[in-house]
Coordinates of C-alpha atoms in Angstrom, one line a residue:
X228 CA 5.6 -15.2 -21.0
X229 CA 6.5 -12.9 -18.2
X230 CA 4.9 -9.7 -17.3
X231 CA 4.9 -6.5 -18.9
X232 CA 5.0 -4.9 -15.5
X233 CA 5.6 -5.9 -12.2
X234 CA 5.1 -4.0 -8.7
X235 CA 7.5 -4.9 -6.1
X236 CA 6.9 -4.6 -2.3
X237 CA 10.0 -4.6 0.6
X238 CA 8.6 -6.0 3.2
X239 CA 11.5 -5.2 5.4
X240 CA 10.7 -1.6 5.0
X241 CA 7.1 -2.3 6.0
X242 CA 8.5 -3.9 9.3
X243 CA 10.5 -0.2 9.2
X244 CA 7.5 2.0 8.8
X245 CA 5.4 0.0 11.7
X246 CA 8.1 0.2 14.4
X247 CA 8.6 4.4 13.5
X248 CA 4.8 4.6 13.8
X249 CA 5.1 2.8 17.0
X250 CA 7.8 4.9 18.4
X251 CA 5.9 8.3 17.6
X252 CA 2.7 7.1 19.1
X253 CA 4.0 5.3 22.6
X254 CA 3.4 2.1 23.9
X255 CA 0.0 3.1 25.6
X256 CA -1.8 4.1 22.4
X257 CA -2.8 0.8 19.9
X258 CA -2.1 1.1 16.5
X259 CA -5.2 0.2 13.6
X260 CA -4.0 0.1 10.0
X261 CA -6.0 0.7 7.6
X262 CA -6.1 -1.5 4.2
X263 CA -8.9 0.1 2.0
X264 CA -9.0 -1.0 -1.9
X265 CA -6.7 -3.9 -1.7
X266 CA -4.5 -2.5 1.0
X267 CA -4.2 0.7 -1.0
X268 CA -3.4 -1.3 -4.1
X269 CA -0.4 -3.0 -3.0
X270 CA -2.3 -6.3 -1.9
X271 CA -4.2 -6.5 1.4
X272 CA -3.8 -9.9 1.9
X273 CA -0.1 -10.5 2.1
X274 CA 0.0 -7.2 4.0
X275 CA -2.2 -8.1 6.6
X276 CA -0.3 -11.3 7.1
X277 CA 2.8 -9.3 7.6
X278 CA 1.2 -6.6 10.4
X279 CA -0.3 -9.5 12.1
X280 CA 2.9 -11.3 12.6
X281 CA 3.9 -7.9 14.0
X282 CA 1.1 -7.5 16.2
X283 CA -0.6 -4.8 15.1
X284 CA -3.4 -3.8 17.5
X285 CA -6.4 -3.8 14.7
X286 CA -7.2 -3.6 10.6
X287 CA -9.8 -1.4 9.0
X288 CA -11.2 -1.9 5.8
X289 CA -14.0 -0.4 4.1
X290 CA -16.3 -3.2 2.8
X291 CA -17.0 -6.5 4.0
X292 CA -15.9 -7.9 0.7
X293 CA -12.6 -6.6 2.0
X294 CA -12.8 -8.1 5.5
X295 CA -13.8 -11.3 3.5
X296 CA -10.3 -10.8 1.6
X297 CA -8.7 -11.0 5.2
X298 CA -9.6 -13.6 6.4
X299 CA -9.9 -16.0 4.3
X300 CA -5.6 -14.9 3.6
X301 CA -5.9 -16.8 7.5
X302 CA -6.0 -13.6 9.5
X303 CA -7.2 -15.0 12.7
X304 CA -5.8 -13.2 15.9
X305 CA -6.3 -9.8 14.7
X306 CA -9.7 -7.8 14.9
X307 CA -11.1 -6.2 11.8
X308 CA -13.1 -3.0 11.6
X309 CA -15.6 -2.8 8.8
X310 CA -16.6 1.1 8.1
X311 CA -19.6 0.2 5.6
X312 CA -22.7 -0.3 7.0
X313 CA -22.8 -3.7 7.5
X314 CA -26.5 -5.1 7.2
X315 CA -26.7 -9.2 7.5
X316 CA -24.3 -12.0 7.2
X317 CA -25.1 -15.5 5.9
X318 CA -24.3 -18.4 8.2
X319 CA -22.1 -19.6 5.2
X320 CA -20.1 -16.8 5.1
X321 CA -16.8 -17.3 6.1
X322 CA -17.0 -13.5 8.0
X323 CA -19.9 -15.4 10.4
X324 CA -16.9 -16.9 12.5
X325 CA -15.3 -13.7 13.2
X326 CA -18.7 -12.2 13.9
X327 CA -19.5 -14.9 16.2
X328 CA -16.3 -14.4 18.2
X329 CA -15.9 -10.6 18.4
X330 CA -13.1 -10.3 16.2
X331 CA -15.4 -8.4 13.0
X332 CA -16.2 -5.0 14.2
X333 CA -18.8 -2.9 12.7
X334 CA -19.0 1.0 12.2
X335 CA -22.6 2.0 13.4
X336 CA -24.0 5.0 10.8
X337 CA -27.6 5.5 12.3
X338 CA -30.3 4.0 15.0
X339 CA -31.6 2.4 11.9
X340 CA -28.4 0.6 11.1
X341 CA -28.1 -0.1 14.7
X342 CA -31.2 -2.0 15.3
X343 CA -29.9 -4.0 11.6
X344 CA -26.9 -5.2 13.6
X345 CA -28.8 -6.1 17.2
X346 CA -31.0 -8.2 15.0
X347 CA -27.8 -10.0 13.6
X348 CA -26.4 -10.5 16.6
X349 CA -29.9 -12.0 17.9
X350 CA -29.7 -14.3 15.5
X351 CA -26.3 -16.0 15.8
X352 CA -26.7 -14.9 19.7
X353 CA -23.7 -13.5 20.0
X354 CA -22.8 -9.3 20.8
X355 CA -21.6 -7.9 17.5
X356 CA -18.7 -5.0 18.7
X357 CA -19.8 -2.0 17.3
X358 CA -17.8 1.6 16.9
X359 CA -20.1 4.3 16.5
X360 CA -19.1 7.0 14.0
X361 CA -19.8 10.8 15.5
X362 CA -19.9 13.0 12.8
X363 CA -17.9 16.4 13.8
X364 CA -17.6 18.1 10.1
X365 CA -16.5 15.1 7.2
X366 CA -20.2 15.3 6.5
X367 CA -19.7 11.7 4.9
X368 CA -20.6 9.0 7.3
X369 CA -21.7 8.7 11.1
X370 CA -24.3 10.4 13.4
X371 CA -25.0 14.1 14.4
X372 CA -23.5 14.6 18.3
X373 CA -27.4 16.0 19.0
X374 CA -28.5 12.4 17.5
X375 CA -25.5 10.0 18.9
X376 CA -26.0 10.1 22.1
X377 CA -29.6 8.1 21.9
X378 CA -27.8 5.8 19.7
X379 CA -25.3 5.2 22.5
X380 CA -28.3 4.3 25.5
X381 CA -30.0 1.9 23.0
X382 CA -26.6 0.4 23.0
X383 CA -26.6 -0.2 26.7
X384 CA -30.0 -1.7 27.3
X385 CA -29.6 -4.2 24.3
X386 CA -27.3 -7.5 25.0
X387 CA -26.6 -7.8 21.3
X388 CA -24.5 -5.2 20.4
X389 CA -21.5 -3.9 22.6
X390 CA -20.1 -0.5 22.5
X391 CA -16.6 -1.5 21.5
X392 CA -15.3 2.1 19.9
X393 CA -16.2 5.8 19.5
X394 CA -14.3 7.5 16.0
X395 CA -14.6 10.7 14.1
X396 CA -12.9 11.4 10.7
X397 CA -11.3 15.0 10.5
X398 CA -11.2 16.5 7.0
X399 CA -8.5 18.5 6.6
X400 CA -5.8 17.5 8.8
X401 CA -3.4 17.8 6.2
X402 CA -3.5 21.6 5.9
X403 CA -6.1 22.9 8.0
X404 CA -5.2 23.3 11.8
X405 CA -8.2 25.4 13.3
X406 CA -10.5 23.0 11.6
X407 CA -9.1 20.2 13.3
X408 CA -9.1 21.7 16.2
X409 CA -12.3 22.3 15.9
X410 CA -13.8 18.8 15.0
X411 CA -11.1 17.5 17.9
X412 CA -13.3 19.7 20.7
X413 CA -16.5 18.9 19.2
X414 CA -15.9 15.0 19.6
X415 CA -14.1 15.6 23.0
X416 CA -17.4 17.8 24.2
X417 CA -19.2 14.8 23.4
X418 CA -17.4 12.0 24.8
X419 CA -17.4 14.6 28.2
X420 CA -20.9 14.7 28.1
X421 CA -21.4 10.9 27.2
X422 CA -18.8 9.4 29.6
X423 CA -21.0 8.0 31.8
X424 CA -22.6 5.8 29.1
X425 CA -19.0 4.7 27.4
X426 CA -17.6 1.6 29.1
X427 CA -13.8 1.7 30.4
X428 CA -13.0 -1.0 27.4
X429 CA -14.1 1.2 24.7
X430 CA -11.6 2.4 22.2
X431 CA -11.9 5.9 21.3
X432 CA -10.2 6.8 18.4
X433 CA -9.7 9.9 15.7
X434 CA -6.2 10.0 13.9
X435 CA -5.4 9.1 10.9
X436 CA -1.7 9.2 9.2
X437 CA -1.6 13.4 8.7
X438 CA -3.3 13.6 12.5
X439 CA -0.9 11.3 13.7
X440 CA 2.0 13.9 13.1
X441 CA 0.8 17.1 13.4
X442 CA -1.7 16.9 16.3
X443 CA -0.3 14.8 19.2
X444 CA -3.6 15.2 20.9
X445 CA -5.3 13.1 18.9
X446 CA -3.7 10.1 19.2
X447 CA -6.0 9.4 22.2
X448 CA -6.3 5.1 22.5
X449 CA -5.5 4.2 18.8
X450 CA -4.7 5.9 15.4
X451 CA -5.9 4.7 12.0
X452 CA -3.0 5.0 10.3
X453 CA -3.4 4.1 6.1
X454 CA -0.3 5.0 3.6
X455 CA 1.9 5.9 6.1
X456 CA 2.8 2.4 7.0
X457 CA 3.8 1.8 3.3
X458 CA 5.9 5.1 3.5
X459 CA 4.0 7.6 2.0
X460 CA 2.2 10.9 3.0
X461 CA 4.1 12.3 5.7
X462 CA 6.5 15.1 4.6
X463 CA 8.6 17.9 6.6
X464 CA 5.7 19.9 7.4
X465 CA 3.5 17.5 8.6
X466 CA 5.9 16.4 10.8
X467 CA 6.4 19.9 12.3
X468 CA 4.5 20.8 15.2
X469 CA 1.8 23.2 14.4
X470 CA 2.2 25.9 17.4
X471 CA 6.0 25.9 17.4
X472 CA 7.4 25.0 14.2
X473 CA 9.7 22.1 15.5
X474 CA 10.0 18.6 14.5
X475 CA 8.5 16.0 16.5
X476 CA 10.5 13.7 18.2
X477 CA 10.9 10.1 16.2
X478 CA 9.2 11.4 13.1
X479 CA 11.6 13.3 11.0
X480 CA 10.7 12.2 7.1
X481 CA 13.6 10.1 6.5
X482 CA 12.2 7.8 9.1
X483 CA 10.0 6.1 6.7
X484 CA 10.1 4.3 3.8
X485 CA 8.4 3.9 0.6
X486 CA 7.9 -0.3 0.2
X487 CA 6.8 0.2 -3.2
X488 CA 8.1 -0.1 -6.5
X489 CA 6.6 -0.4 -10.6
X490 CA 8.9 -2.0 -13.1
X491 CA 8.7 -2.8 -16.4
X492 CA 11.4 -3.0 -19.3
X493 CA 12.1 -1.4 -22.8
X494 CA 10.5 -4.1 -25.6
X495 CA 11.2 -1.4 -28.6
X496 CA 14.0 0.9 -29.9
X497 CA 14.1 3.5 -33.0
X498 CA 15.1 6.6 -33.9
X499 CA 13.1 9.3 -35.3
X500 CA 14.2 12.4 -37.0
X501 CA 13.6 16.1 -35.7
X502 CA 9.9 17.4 -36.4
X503 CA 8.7 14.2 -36.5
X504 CA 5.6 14.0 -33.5
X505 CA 5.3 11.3 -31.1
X506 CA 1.8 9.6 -30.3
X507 CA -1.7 10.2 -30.3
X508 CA -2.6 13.8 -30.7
X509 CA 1.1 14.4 -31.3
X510 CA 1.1 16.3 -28.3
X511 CA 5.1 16.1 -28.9
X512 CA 7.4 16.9 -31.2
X513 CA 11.5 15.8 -31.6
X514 CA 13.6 19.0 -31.5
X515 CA 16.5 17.1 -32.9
X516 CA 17.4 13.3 -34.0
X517 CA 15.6 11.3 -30.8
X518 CA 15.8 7.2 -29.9
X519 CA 12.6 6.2 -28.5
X520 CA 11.9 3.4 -25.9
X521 CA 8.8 1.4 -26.2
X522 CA 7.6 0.5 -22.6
X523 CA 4.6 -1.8 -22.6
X524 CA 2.6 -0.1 -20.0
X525 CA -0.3 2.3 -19.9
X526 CA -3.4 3.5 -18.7
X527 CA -5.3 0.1 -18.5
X528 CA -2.2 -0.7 -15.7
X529 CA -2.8 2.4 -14.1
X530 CA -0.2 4.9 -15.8
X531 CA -2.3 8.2 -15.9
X532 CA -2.3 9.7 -19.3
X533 CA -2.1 13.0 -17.4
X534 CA 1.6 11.8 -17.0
X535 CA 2.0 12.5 -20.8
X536 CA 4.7 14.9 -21.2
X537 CA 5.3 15.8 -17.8
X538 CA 7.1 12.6 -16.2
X539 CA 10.2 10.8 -15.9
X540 CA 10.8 7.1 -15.5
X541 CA 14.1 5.8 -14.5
X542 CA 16.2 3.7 -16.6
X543 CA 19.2 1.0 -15.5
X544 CA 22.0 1.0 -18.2
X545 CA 23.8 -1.9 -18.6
X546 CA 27.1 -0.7 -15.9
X547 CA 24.3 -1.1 -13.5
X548 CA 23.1 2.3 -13.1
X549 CA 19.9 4.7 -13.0
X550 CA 18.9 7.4 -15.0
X551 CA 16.2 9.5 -15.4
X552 CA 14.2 9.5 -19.1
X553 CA 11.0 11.8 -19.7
X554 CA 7.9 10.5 -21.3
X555 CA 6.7 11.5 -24.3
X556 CA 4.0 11.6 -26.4
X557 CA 0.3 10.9 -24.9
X558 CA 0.5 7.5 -22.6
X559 CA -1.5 4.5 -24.3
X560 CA -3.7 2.0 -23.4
X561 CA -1.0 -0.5 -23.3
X562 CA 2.3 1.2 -23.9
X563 CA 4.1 4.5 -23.0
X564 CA 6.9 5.6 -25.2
X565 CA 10.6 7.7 -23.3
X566 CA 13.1 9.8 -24.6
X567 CA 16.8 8.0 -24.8
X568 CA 18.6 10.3 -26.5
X569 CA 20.8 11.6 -23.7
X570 CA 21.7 7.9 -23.6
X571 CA 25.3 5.9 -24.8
X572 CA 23.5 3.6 -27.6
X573 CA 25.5 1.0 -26.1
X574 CA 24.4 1.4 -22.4
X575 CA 20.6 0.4 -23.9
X576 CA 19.3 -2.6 -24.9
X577 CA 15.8 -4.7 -25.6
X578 CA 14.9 -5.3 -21.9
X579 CA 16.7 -2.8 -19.9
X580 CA 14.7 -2.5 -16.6
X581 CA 12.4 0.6 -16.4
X582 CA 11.3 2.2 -13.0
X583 CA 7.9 3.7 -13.2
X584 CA 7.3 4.2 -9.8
X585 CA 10.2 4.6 -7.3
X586 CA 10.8 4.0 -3.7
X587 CA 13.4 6.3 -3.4
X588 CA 12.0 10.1 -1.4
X589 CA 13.0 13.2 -4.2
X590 CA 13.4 10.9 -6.9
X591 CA 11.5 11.6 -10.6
X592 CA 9.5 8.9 -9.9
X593 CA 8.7 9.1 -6.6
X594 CA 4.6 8.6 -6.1
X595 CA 4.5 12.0 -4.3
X596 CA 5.8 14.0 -7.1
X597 CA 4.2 12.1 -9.7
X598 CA 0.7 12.4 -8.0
X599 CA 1.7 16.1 -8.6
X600 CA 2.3 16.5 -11.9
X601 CA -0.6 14.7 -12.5
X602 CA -2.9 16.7 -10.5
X603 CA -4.3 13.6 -8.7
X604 CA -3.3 12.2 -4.6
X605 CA -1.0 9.4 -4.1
X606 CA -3.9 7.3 -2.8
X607 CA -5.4 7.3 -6.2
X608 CA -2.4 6.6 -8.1
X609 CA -1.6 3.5 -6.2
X610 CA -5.4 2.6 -6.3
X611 CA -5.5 2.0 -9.5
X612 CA -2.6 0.0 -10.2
X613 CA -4.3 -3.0 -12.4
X614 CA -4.8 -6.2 -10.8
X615 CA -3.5 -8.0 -13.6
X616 CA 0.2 -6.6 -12.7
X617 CA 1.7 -9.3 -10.4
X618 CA 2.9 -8.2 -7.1
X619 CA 5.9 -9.6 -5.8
X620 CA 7.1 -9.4 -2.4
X621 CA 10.1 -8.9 -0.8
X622 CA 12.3 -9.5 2.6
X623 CA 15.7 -8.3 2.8
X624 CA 18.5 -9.5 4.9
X625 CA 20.1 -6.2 5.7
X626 CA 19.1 -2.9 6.4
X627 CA 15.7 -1.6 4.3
X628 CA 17.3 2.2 3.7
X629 CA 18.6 1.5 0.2
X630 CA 15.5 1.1 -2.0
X631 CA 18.0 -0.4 -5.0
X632 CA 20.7 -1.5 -3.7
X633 CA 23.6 -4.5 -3.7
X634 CA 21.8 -6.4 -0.4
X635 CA 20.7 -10.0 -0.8
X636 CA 16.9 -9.8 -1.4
X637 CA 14.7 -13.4 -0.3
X638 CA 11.5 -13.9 -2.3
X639 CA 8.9 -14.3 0.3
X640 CA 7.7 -17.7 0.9
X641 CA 3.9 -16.5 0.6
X642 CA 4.4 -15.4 -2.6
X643 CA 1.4 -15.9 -5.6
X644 CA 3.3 -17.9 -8.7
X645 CA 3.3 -15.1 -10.4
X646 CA 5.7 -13.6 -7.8
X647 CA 7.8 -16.0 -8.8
X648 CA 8.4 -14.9 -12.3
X649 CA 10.2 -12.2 -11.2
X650 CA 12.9 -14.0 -8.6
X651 CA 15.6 -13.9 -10.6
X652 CA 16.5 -10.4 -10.4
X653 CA 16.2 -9.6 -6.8
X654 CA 18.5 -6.9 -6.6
X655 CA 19.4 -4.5 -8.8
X656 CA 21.9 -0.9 -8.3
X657 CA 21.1 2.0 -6.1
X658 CA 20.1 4.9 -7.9
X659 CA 23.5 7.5 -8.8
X660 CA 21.2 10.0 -10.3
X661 CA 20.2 11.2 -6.6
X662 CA 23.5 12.2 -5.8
X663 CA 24.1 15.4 -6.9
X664 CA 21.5 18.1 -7.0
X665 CA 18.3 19.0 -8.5
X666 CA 16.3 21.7 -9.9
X667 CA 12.8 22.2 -10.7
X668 CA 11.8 22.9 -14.7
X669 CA 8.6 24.4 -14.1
X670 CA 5.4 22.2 -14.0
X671 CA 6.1 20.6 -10.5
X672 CA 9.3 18.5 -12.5
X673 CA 12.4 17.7 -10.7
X674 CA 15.0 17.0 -12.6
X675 CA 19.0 15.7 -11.9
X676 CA 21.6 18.6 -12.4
X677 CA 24.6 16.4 -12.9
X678 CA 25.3 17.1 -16.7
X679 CA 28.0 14.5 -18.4
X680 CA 29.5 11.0 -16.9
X681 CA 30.9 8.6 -17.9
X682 CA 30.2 6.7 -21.0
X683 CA 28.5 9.3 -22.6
X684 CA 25.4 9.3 -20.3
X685 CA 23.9 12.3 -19.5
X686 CA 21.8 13.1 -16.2
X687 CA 20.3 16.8 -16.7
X688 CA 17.4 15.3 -18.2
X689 CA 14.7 18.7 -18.7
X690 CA 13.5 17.4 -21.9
X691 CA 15.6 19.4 -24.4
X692 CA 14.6 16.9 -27.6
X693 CA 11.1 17.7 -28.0
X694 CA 8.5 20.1 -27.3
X695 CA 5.3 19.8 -25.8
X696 CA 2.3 20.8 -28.4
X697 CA -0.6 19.4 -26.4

């Protein structure tokens, strides 16, 4: 049996992304990405293959469960940073080899996690590279400045740990510039008054994806960069610079690229008659005559019922094009149910490919707007995307801008078999709906203004069939 859902990855577009993150931070500055939870759900492993063929400078991950992940996917050549305090390491762990060889690095938290890794390194007698965390304002991890700086001499007079980074984490560098600023000169006051116990081969580092565009300053020797290399976060006013208001050279929005993409298909059509409600709760009600869609995905995939009556999904009809369909009723544990009305009954059929999540910026689906309307971040939406949807992933032959488009797609050859259930449709038709323009019904919803095309099929989707009583 095949999948109920599948989420698709374009590699081609993460090649995109990495070489635009390059270009904004220069040649001099190394580049770490960062593959928390599962490489932000979208599957570290194959991922980290991919950025070490292109030579990223470093990965970050936050447990060494995750690191574990890594390398045993063969990721050999490129360094790993491990932000959990690490505590001890079997000799049987497959992690003891990169330990052993300076390729695991380990955030430092405290003196007392300190003297945990010297002791490790002691016993395998090797120098474990260590990155110590100041603390200037997350209040999550790390040391105190007044308390780092003994941290850094025990560092020097012991042979088994080496001072191979210095990081702080800002907190609001999305939307808070004074803050920023201020961590920014606490950390720089302390690497001043530090600098003559922080070797010329330490990596001092700060940014992450929304510090990367807005404060050029922090770039310093690397950036920690997470969902921007899969296309995400950035938007036009992170890529404005803060004091004047003008776009940053190389980092306009339409530089990057979401590489991500949720599909499933209809399984179920009916029609109902007006009044009747729709789902749990009946939180919604037909205004007239409706044909429901049956899609067999919920919130045990990672659908958010917060979605319920307040998304769209898109929909291919059968003359190869994309329209937008709102959800209806409370989303299920295992299904979700759409409103086809506005569709030609002939332009629908069992198995018509759904798009839950697009790759396509300003679409319904996109993750930004749907992390939105659902009152949640983009990181968690992604996050919890179900392991037990298969991911498949992608490498086309011609440019990555089109996210559904007419180019040849190859099904990469380090593929899981279940990628392979999903080969023989590697290609499907741009989305039309995106061409004219769009307005906003209240609630965060965008929604195509296009009215009637042909075939009957109708693209100013605002929900007119039902109402929402929950």
């Amino acid at each position: 049996m095949p999948p109920t859902s599948t989420v698709e990855l374009d590699l081609t577009r993460l090649d995109h992304n990495i070489a635009q993150i390059r270009r904004i931070i220069g040649s001099q500055v190394r580049l770490c990405c960062v593959l928390k939870a599962d490489g932000y759900g979208l599957g570290a492993p194959r991922i980290a293959q991919r950025m070490e063929s292109l030579g990223v400078d470093m990965l970050a991950v936050y447990t060494p469960d995750q690191a574990l992940q890594l390398v045993t996917a063969g990721i050999s050549r490129t360094p790993i940073l491990v932000f959990m305090p690490l505590d001890d390491l079997d000799r049987t762990n497959p992690l003891y080899r990169s330990l052993i060889s300076g390729r695991l690095h380990c955030v430092v938290h405290d003196e007392a996690h300190l003297d945990r890794l010297a002791r490790l390194g002691h016993r395998y007698g090797c120098s474990v590279p260590v990155h110590v965390e100041i603390d200037t304002g997350m209040s999550r991890g790390g040391i105190a400045p007044q308390q780092a700086g003994a941290v850094l001499q025990t560092i020097q007079q012991n042979r088994y740990v080496r001072l191979a980074g210095l990081l702080t984490h800002y907190a609001n560098a999305d939307n808070g510039r004074e803050t920023t600023i201020q961590q920014l000169d606490a950390f720089q006051a302390f690497l001043n008054d530090h600098a003559a116990m922080i070797p010329t081969d330490c990596t001092v580092h700060s940014a992450g994806t929304h510090a990367m565009f807005r404060f050029p300053q922090t770039h310093q020797q690397m950036v920690r960069i997470g969902l921007a290399w899969a296309g995400y976060g950035p938007d036009d006013e992170d890529m404005q610079h803060p004091e004047t208001g003008e776009m940053q050279a190389a980092s306009s929005s339409s530089h990057f690229l979401p590489i991500a993409r949720w599909r499933s298909s209809i399984v179920h059509v009916k029609r109902i008659e007006a009044e009747t409600p729709v789902g749990y709760g009946w939180t919604w009600k037909a205004r007239r005559p409706t044909r429901i869609g049956l899609v067999p995905v919920g919130y045990a995939d990672g659908y958010p019922v917060a979605l319920s009556n307040r998304a769209m999904v898109m929909v291919r009809t059968l003359d190869d094009q994309w329209y937008p369909a709102p959800v209806i009723g409370r989303v299920s544990m295992d299904q979700m149910t759409i409103d086809l009305t506005d569709f030609a009954p002939e332009q629908i059929i069992l198995g018509s490919e759904v798009e839950l999540f697009g790759c396509q910026r300003d679409a319904p689906n996109d993750v930004p707007m749907l992390a939105q309307q659902s009152d949640s971040i983009m990181y968690e939406l992604l996050c919890r995307l179900s392991p037990r949807i298969p991911r498949v992933y992608r490498i086309f032959e011609k440019s990555p801008e089109p996210c559904r488009s007419d180019q040849k797609a190859q099904t990469d050859p380090c593929r899981t078999r279940d990628d392979a259930q999903s080969d023989s449709n590697p290609a499907v038709a741009r989305c039309s709906c995106l061409e004219g323009k769009r307005k906003d019904t209240g609630g965060g919803r965008h929604v195509s203004t296009h009215g009637r095309v042909a075939g009957g099929i109708r693209r100013d989707h605002s929900c007119p069939t039902g109402s929402d009583s929950g």
